[in-house]
mmCIF file of C-alpha atoms in Angstrom:
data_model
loop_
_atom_site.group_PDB
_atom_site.id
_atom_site.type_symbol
_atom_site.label_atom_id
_atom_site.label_comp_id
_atom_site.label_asym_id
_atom_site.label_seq_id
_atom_site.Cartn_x
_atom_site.Cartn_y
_atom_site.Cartn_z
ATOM 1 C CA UNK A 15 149.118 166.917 57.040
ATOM 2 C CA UNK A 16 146.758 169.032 59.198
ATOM 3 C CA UNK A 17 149.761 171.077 60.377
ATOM 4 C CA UNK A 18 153.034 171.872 59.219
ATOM 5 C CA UNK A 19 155.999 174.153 60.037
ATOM 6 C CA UNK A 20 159.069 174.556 58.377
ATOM 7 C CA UNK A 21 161.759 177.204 60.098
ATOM 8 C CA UNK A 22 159.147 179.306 61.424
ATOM 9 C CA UNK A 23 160.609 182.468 63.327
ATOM 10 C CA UNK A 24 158.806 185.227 64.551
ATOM 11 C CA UNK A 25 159.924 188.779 65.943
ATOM 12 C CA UNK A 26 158.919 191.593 67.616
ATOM 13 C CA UNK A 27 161.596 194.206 66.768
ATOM 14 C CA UNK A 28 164.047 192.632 68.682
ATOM 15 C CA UNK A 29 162.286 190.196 70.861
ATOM 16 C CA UNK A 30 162.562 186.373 69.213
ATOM 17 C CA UNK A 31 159.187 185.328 69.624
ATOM 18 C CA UNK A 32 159.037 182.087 67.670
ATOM 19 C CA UNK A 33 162.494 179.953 66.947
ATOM 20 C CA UNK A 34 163.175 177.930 64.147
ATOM 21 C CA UNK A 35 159.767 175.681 64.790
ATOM 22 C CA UNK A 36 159.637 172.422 62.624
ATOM 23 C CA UNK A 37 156.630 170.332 62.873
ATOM 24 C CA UNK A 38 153.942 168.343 61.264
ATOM 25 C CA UNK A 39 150.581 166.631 62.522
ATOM 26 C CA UNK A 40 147.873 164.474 61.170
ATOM 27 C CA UNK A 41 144.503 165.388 61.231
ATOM 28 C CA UNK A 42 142.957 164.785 65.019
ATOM 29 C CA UNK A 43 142.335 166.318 68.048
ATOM 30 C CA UNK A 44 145.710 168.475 69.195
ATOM 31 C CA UNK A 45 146.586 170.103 72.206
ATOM 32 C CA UNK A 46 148.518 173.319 72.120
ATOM 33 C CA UNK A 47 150.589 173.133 75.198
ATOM 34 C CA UNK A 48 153.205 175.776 77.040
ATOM 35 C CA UNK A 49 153.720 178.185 79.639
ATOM 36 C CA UNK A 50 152.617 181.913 79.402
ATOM 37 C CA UNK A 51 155.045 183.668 77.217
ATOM 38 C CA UNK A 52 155.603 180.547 75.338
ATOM 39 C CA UNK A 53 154.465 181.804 71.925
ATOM 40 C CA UNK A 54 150.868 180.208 71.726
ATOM 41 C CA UNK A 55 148.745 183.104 70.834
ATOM 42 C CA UNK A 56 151.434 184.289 67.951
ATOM 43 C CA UNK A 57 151.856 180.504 66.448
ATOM 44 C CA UNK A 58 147.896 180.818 66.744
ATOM 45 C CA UNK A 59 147.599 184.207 64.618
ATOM 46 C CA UNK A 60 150.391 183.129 62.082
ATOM 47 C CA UNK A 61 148.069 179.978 61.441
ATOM 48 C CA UNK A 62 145.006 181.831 60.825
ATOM 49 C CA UNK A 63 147.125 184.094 58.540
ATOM 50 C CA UNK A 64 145.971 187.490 61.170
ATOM 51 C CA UNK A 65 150.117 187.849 61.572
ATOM 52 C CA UNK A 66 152.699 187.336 58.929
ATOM 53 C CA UNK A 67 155.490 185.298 59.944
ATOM 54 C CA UNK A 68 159.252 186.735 60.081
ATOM 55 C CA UNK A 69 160.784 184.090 58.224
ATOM 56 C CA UNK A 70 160.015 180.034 57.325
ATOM 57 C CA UNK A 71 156.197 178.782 56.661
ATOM 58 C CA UNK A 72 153.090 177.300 58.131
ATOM 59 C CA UNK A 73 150.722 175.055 56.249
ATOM 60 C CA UNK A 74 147.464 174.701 57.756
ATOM 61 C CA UNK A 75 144.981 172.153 55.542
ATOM 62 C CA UNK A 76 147.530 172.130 52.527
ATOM 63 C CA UNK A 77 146.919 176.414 52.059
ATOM 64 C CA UNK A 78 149.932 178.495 52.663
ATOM 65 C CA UNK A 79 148.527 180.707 56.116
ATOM 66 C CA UNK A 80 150.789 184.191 54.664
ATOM 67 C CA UNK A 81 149.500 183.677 51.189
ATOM 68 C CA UNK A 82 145.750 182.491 51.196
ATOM 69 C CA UNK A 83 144.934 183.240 54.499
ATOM 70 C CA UNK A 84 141.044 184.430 53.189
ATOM 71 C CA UNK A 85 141.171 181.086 51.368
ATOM 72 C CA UNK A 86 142.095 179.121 54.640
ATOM 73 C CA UNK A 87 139.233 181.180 56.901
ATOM 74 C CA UNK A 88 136.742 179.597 54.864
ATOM 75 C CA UNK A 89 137.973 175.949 56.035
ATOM 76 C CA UNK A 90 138.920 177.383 59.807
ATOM 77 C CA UNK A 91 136.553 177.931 62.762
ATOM 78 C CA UNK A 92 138.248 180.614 65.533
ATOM 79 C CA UNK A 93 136.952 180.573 68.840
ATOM 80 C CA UNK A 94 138.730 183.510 70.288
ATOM 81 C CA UNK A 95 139.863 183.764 74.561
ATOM 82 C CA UNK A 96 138.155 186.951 74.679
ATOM 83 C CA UNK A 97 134.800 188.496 74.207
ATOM 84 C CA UNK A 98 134.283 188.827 70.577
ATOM 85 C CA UNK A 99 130.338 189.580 70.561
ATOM 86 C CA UNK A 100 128.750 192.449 68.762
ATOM 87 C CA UNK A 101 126.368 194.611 70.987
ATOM 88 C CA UNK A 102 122.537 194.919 70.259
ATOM 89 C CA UNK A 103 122.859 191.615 68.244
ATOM 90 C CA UNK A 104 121.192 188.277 68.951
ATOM 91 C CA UNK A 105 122.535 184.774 69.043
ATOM 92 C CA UNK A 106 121.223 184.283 65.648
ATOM 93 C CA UNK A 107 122.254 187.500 64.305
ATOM 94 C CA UNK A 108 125.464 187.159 65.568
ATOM 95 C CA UNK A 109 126.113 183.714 63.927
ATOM 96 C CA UNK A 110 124.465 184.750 60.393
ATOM 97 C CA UNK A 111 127.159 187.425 60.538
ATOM 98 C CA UNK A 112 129.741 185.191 61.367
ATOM 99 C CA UNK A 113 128.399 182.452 58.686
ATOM 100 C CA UNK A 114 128.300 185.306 56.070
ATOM 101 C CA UNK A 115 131.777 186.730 56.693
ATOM 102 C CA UNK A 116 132.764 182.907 55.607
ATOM 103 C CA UNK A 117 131.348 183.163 52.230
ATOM 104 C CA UNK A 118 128.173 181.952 53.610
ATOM 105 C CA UNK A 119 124.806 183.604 51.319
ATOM 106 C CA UNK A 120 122.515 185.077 54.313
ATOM 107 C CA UNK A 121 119.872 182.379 54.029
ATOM 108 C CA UNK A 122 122.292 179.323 54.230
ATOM 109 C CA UNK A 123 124.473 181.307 56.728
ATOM 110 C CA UNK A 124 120.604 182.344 58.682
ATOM 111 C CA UNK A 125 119.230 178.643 58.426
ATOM 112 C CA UNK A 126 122.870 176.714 59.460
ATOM 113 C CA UNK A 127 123.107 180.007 62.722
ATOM 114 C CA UNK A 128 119.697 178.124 64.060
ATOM 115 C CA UNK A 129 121.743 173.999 64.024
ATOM 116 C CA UNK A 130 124.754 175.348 65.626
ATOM 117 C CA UNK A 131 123.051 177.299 68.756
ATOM 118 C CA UNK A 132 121.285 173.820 68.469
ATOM 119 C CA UNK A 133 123.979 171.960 69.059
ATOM 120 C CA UNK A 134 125.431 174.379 71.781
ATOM 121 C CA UNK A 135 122.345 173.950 73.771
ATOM 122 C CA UNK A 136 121.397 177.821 72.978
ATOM 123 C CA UNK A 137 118.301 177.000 70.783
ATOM 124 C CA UNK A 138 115.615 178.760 73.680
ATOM 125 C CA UNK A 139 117.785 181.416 74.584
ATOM 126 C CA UNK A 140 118.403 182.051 70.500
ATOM 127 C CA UNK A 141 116.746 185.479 70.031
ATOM 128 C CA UNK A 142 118.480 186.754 73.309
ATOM 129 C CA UNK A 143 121.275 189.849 72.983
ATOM 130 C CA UNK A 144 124.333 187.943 73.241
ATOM 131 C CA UNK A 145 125.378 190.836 75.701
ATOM 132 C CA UNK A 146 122.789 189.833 78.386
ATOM 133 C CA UNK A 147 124.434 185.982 78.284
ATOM 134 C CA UNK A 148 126.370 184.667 81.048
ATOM 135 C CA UNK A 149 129.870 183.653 80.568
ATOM 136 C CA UNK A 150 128.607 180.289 80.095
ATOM 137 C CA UNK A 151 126.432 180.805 77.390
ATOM 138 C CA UNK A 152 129.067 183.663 75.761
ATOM 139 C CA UNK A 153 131.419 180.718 75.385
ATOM 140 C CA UNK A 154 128.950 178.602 73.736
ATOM 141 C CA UNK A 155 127.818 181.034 71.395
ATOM 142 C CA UNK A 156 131.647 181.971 70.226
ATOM 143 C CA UNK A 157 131.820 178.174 69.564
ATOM 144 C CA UNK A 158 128.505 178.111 68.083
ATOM 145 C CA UNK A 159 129.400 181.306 65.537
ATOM 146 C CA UNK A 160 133.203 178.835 64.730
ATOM 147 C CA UNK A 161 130.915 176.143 63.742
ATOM 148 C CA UNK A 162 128.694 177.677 61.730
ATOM 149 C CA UNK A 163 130.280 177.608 58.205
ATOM 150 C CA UNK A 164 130.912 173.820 58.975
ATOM 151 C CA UNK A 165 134.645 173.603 59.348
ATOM 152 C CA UNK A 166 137.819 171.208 58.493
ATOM 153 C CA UNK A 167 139.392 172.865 61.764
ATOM 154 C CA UNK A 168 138.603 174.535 64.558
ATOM 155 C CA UNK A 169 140.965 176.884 66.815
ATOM 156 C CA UNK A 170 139.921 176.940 70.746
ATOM 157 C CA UNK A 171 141.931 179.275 72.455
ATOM 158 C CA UNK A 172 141.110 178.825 76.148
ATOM 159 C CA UNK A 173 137.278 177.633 75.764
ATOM 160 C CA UNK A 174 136.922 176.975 79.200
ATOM 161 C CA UNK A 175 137.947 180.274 80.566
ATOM 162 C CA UNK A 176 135.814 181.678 83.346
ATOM 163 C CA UNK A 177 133.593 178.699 83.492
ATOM 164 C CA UNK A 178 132.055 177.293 87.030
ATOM 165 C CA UNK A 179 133.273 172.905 87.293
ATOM 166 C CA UNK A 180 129.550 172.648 85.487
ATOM 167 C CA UNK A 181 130.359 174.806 82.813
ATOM 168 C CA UNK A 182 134.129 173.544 82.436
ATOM 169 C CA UNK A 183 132.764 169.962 82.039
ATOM 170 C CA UNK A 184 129.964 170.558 79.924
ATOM 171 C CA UNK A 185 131.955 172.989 77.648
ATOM 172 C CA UNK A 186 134.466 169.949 77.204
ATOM 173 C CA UNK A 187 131.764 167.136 76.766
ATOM 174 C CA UNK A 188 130.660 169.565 73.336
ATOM 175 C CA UNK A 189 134.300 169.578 72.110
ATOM 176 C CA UNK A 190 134.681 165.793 72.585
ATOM 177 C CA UNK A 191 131.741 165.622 70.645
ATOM 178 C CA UNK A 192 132.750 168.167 67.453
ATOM 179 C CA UNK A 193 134.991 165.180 65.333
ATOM 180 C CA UNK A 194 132.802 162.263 65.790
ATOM 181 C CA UNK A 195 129.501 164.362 64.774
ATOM 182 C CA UNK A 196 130.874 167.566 62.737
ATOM 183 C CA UNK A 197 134.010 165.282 61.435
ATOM 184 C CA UNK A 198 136.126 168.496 62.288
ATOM 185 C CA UNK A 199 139.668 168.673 64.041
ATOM 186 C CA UNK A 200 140.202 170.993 66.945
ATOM 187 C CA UNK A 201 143.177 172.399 67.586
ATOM 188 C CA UNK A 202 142.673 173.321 71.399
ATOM 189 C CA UNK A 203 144.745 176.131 72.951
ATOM 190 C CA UNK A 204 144.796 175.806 76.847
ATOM 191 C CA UNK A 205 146.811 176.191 80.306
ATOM 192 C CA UNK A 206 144.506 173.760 81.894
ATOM 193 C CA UNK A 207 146.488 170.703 81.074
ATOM 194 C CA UNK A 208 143.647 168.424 82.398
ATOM 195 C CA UNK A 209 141.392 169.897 79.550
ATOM 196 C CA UNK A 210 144.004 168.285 76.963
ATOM 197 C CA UNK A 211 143.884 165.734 78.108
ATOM 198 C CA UNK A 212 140.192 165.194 78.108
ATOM 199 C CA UNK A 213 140.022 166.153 74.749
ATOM 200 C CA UNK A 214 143.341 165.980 72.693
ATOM 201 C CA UNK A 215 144.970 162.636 71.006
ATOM 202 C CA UNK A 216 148.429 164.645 70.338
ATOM 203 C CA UNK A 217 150.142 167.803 71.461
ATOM 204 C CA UNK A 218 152.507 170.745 70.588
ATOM 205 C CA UNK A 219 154.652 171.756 73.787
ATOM 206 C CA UNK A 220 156.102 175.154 73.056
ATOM 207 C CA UNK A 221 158.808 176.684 75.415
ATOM 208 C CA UNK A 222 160.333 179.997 75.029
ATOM 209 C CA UNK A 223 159.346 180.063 71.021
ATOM 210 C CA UNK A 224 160.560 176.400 70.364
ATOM 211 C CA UNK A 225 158.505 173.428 70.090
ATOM 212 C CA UNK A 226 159.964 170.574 72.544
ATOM 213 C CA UNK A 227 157.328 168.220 71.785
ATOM 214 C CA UNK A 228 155.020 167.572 69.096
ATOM 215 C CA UNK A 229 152.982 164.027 68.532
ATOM 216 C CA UNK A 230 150.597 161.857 70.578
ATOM 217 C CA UNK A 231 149.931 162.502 74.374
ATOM 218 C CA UNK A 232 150.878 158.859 75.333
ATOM 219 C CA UNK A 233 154.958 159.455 73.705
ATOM 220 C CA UNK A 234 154.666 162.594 75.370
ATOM 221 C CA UNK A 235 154.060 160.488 78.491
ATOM 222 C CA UNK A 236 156.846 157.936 77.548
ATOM 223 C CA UNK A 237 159.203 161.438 77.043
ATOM 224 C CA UNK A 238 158.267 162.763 79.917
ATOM 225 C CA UNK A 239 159.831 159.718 81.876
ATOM 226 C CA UNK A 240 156.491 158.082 82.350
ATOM 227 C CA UNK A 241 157.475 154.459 80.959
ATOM 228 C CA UNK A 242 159.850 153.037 84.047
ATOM 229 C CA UNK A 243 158.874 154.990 86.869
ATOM 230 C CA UNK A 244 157.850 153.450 90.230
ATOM 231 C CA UNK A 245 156.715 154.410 93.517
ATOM 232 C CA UNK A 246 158.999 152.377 96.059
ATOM 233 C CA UNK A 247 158.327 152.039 99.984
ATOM 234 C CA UNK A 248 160.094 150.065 102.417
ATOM 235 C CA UNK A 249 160.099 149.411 105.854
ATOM 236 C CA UNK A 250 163.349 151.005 106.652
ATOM 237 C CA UNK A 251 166.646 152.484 105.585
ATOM 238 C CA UNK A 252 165.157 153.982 102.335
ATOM 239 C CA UNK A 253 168.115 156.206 102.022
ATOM 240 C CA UNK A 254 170.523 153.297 102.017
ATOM 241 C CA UNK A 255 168.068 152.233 99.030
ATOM 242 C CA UNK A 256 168.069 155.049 97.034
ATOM 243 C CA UNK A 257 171.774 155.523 97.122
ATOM 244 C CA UNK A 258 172.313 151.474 96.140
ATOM 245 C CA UNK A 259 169.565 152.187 93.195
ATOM 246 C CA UNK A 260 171.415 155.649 92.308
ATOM 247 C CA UNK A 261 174.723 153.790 91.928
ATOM 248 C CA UNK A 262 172.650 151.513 89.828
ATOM 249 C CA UNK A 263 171.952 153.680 87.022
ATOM 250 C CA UNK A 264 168.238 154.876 88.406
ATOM 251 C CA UNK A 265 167.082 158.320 88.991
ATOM 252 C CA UNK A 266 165.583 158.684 92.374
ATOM 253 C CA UNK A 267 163.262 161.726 93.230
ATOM 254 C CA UNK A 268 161.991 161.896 97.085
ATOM 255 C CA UNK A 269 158.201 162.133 98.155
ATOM 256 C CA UNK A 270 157.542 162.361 101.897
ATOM 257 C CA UNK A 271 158.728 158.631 102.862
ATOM 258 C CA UNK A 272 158.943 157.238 100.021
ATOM 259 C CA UNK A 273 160.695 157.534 96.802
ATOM 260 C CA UNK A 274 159.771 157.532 92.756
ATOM 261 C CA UNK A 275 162.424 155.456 90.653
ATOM 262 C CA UNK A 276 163.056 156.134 86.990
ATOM 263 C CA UNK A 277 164.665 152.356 85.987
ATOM 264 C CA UNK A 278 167.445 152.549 83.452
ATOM 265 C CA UNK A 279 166.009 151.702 79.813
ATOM 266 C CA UNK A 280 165.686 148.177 78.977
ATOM 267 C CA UNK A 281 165.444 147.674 82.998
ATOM 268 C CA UNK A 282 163.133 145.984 84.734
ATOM 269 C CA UNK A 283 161.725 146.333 88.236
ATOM 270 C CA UNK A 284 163.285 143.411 89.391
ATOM 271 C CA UNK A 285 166.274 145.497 89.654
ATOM 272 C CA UNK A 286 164.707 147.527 92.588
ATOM 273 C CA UNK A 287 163.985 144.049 94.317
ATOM 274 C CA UNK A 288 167.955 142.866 93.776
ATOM 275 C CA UNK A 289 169.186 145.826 95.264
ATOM 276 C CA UNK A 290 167.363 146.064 97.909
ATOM 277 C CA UNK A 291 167.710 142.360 98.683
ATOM 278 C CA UNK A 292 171.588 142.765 98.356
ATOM 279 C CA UNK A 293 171.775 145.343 101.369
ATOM 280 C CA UNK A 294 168.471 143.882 102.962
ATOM 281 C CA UNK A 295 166.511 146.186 103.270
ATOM 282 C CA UNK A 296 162.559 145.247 103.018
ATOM 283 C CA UNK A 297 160.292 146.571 99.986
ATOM 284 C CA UNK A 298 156.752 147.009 101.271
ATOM 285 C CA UNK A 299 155.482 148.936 97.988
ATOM 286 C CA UNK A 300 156.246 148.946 94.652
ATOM 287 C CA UNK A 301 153.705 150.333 92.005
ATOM 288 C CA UNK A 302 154.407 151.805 88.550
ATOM 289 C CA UNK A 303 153.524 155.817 88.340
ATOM 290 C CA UNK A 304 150.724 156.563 86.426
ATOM 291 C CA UNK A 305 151.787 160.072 85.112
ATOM 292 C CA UNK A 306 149.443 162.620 83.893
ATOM 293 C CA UNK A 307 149.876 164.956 81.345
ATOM 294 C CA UNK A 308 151.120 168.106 84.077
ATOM 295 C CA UNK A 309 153.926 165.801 85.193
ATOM 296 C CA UNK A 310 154.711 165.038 81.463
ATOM 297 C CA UNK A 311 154.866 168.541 80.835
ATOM 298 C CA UNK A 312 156.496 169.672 83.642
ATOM 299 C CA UNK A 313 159.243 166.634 83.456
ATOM 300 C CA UNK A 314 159.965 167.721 79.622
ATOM 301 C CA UNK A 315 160.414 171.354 80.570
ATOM 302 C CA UNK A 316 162.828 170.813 83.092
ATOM 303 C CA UNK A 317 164.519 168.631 80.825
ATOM 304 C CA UNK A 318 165.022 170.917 78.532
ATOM 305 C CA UNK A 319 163.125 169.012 75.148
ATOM 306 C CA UNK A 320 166.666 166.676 75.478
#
C-alpha cells in the first residue's frame, strides 16, 4: 500500500485533532479532501514524519513515518502551501540544495536541479533569484525543488494557491503529467475540489479529525448519492409529485421548479413515470444528475460518513 493508517489520533493538549483514522490506498493519484479545520495539514506532517503522532501509526511507502521519517524523505517530494524559498539564491541553487538535503552528492543533485526547472518550464528564467519570481513561477520552482531527488511520492499542499485561471490550469496540466512521465504518485492536498478532480483517481475526505471517505472518486460519487438521482420537470402539480414519490420511498430535494429525485436502491426510473401517471400529472423532463465531486462532498458531509 501507498498509504496506511491504523488508529491514528492526534492531540493538541486537549484539542482531538485526529480520531481513530483507519485507512489504506494503492499507489495513484489521491486527493486529500475536507473542510478547514478538518485535520489536513496535521495528517500531512505526521506522514512526512515533521509531527509525531499521539497514538496508532501511519505507513507511507512500507517505512514507519515516527520511526524512519529521514529514511522516508528520501522517497517523498513536499511541495509546501507557503513560501519556502531561500533569499539571494537562484532557481538552480535553490534546487541543488534541496537535491542535496535528499542525500543527493552536489553534482548529481546540480545536474538533475537543471531537468526539473526543465520540466517546470523555468529553464530561461534558471539563474534568476527565486525572490524576484512571480507567484507563478514560485509555485513551479517549489514543485521543481520536490522533484528533484526523483520521488516515489509527492505531497502538494495547495499547488494552485494564488494562481491567475492561466496559472491554475497550467500548474494542473504539470501534475497530470508527473505519474505518466516521472512514474511518481501525488498525494494532492486542496480546497479547490475541481482541482481533484482534474487530477486525482481516489480521495481521503476528512471531517472534524475522522476520515468519512477514503477510495476512488467515482464510489465517492456513488456515496455521495450520485447513482439514482434525477432531475424531474413536469408541466404541473409538481408538489402533488413529489409528495406521491416521497411516499414512495424517494428522497426529493427542490430546485427552483423543478425537483432532484434520489430513487430507492434497486429502483428504476420508471418508478417516477408510474407515479406520476397514477395521479396524472405530466413529466416533461427527466435526466439523470451528473454530480461532481463538490456535491459528492458536500452530500457525504451532511450525511454524516453514514
Amino acid at each position: 500500500m501507498l498509504i496506511r493508517a491504523h488508529g491514528l489520533n492526534k492531540y493538541y493538549g486537549q484539542l482531538h485533532v485526529l480520531k481513530d483514522m483507519a485507512l489504506a490506498l494503492p499507489p495513484g493519484s489521491l486527493g486529500l479532501l475536507g473542510p478547514n479545520g478538518a485535520g489536513k495539514s496535521t495528517f500531512l506532517k505526521i506522514m512526512l514524519g515533521l509531527l509525531p503522532a499521539s497514538s496508532g501509526s501511519v505507513e507511507v511507502l512500507g517505512f514507519q513515518a515516527s520511526e524512519r521519517s529521514l529514511d522516508l524523505r528520501q522517497k517523498v517530494g513536499y511541495m509546501p502551501e507557503g513560501e519556502c524559498y531561500v533569499a539571494g539564491l537562484d532557481a538552480v541553487e535553490m534546487c541543488t540544495y534541496a537535491g542535496q538535503l535528499c542525500g543527493l552528492p552536489r553534482s548529481a543533485a546540480r545536474e538533475r536541479a537543471h531537468a526539473v526547472l526543465a520540466f517546470v518550464g523555468l529553464e530561461d528564467k534558471r539563474y534568476q533569484q527565486v525572490e524576484t519570481y512571480s507567484t507563478g513561477q514560485k509555485q513551479r520552482v517549489k514543485l521543481a525543488q520536490a522533484l528533484v531527488h526523483d520521488p516515489e511520492l509527492l505531497f502538494l499542499d495547495e499547488p494552485t494557491n494564488g494562481l491567475d485561471p492561466r496559472g491554475r490550469e497550467e500548474m494542473l496540466a504539470l501534475i497530470n503529467d508527473l505519474p505518466p512521465k516521472r512514474g511518481c504518485s501525488i498525494l494532492l492536498s486542496s480546497h479547490l475540489l475541481p482541482d481533484v478532480e482534474t487530477v486525482c483517481d481516489s480521495a481521503i475526505l476528512l471531517h472534524e479529525g475522522r476520515v468519512l471517505y477514503s477510495g476512488p472518486i467515482a464510489e465517492m460519487h456513488e456515496q455521495g448519492g450520485g447513482a439514482g438521482l434525477y432531475d424531474v420537470r413536469v408541466k404541473a402539480n409538481l408538489k402533488e409529485l413529489a409528495s406521491a414519490l416521497e411516499r414512495a420511498g424517494c428522497s426529493v430535494e427542490w430546485d427552483g421548479g423543478a425537483i432532484t429525485v434520489g430513487l430507492p436502491r434497486g429502483a428504476e426510473p420508471e418508478l417516477i413515470f408510474r407515479e406520476a401517471a397514477e395521479i396524472k400529472v405530466q413529466v416533461r423532463h427527466l435526466a439523470p444528475v451528473r454530480q461532481t465531486l463538490e456535491s459528492a462532498f458536500l452530500r457525504i458531509l451532511r450525511q454524516g460518513g453514514r
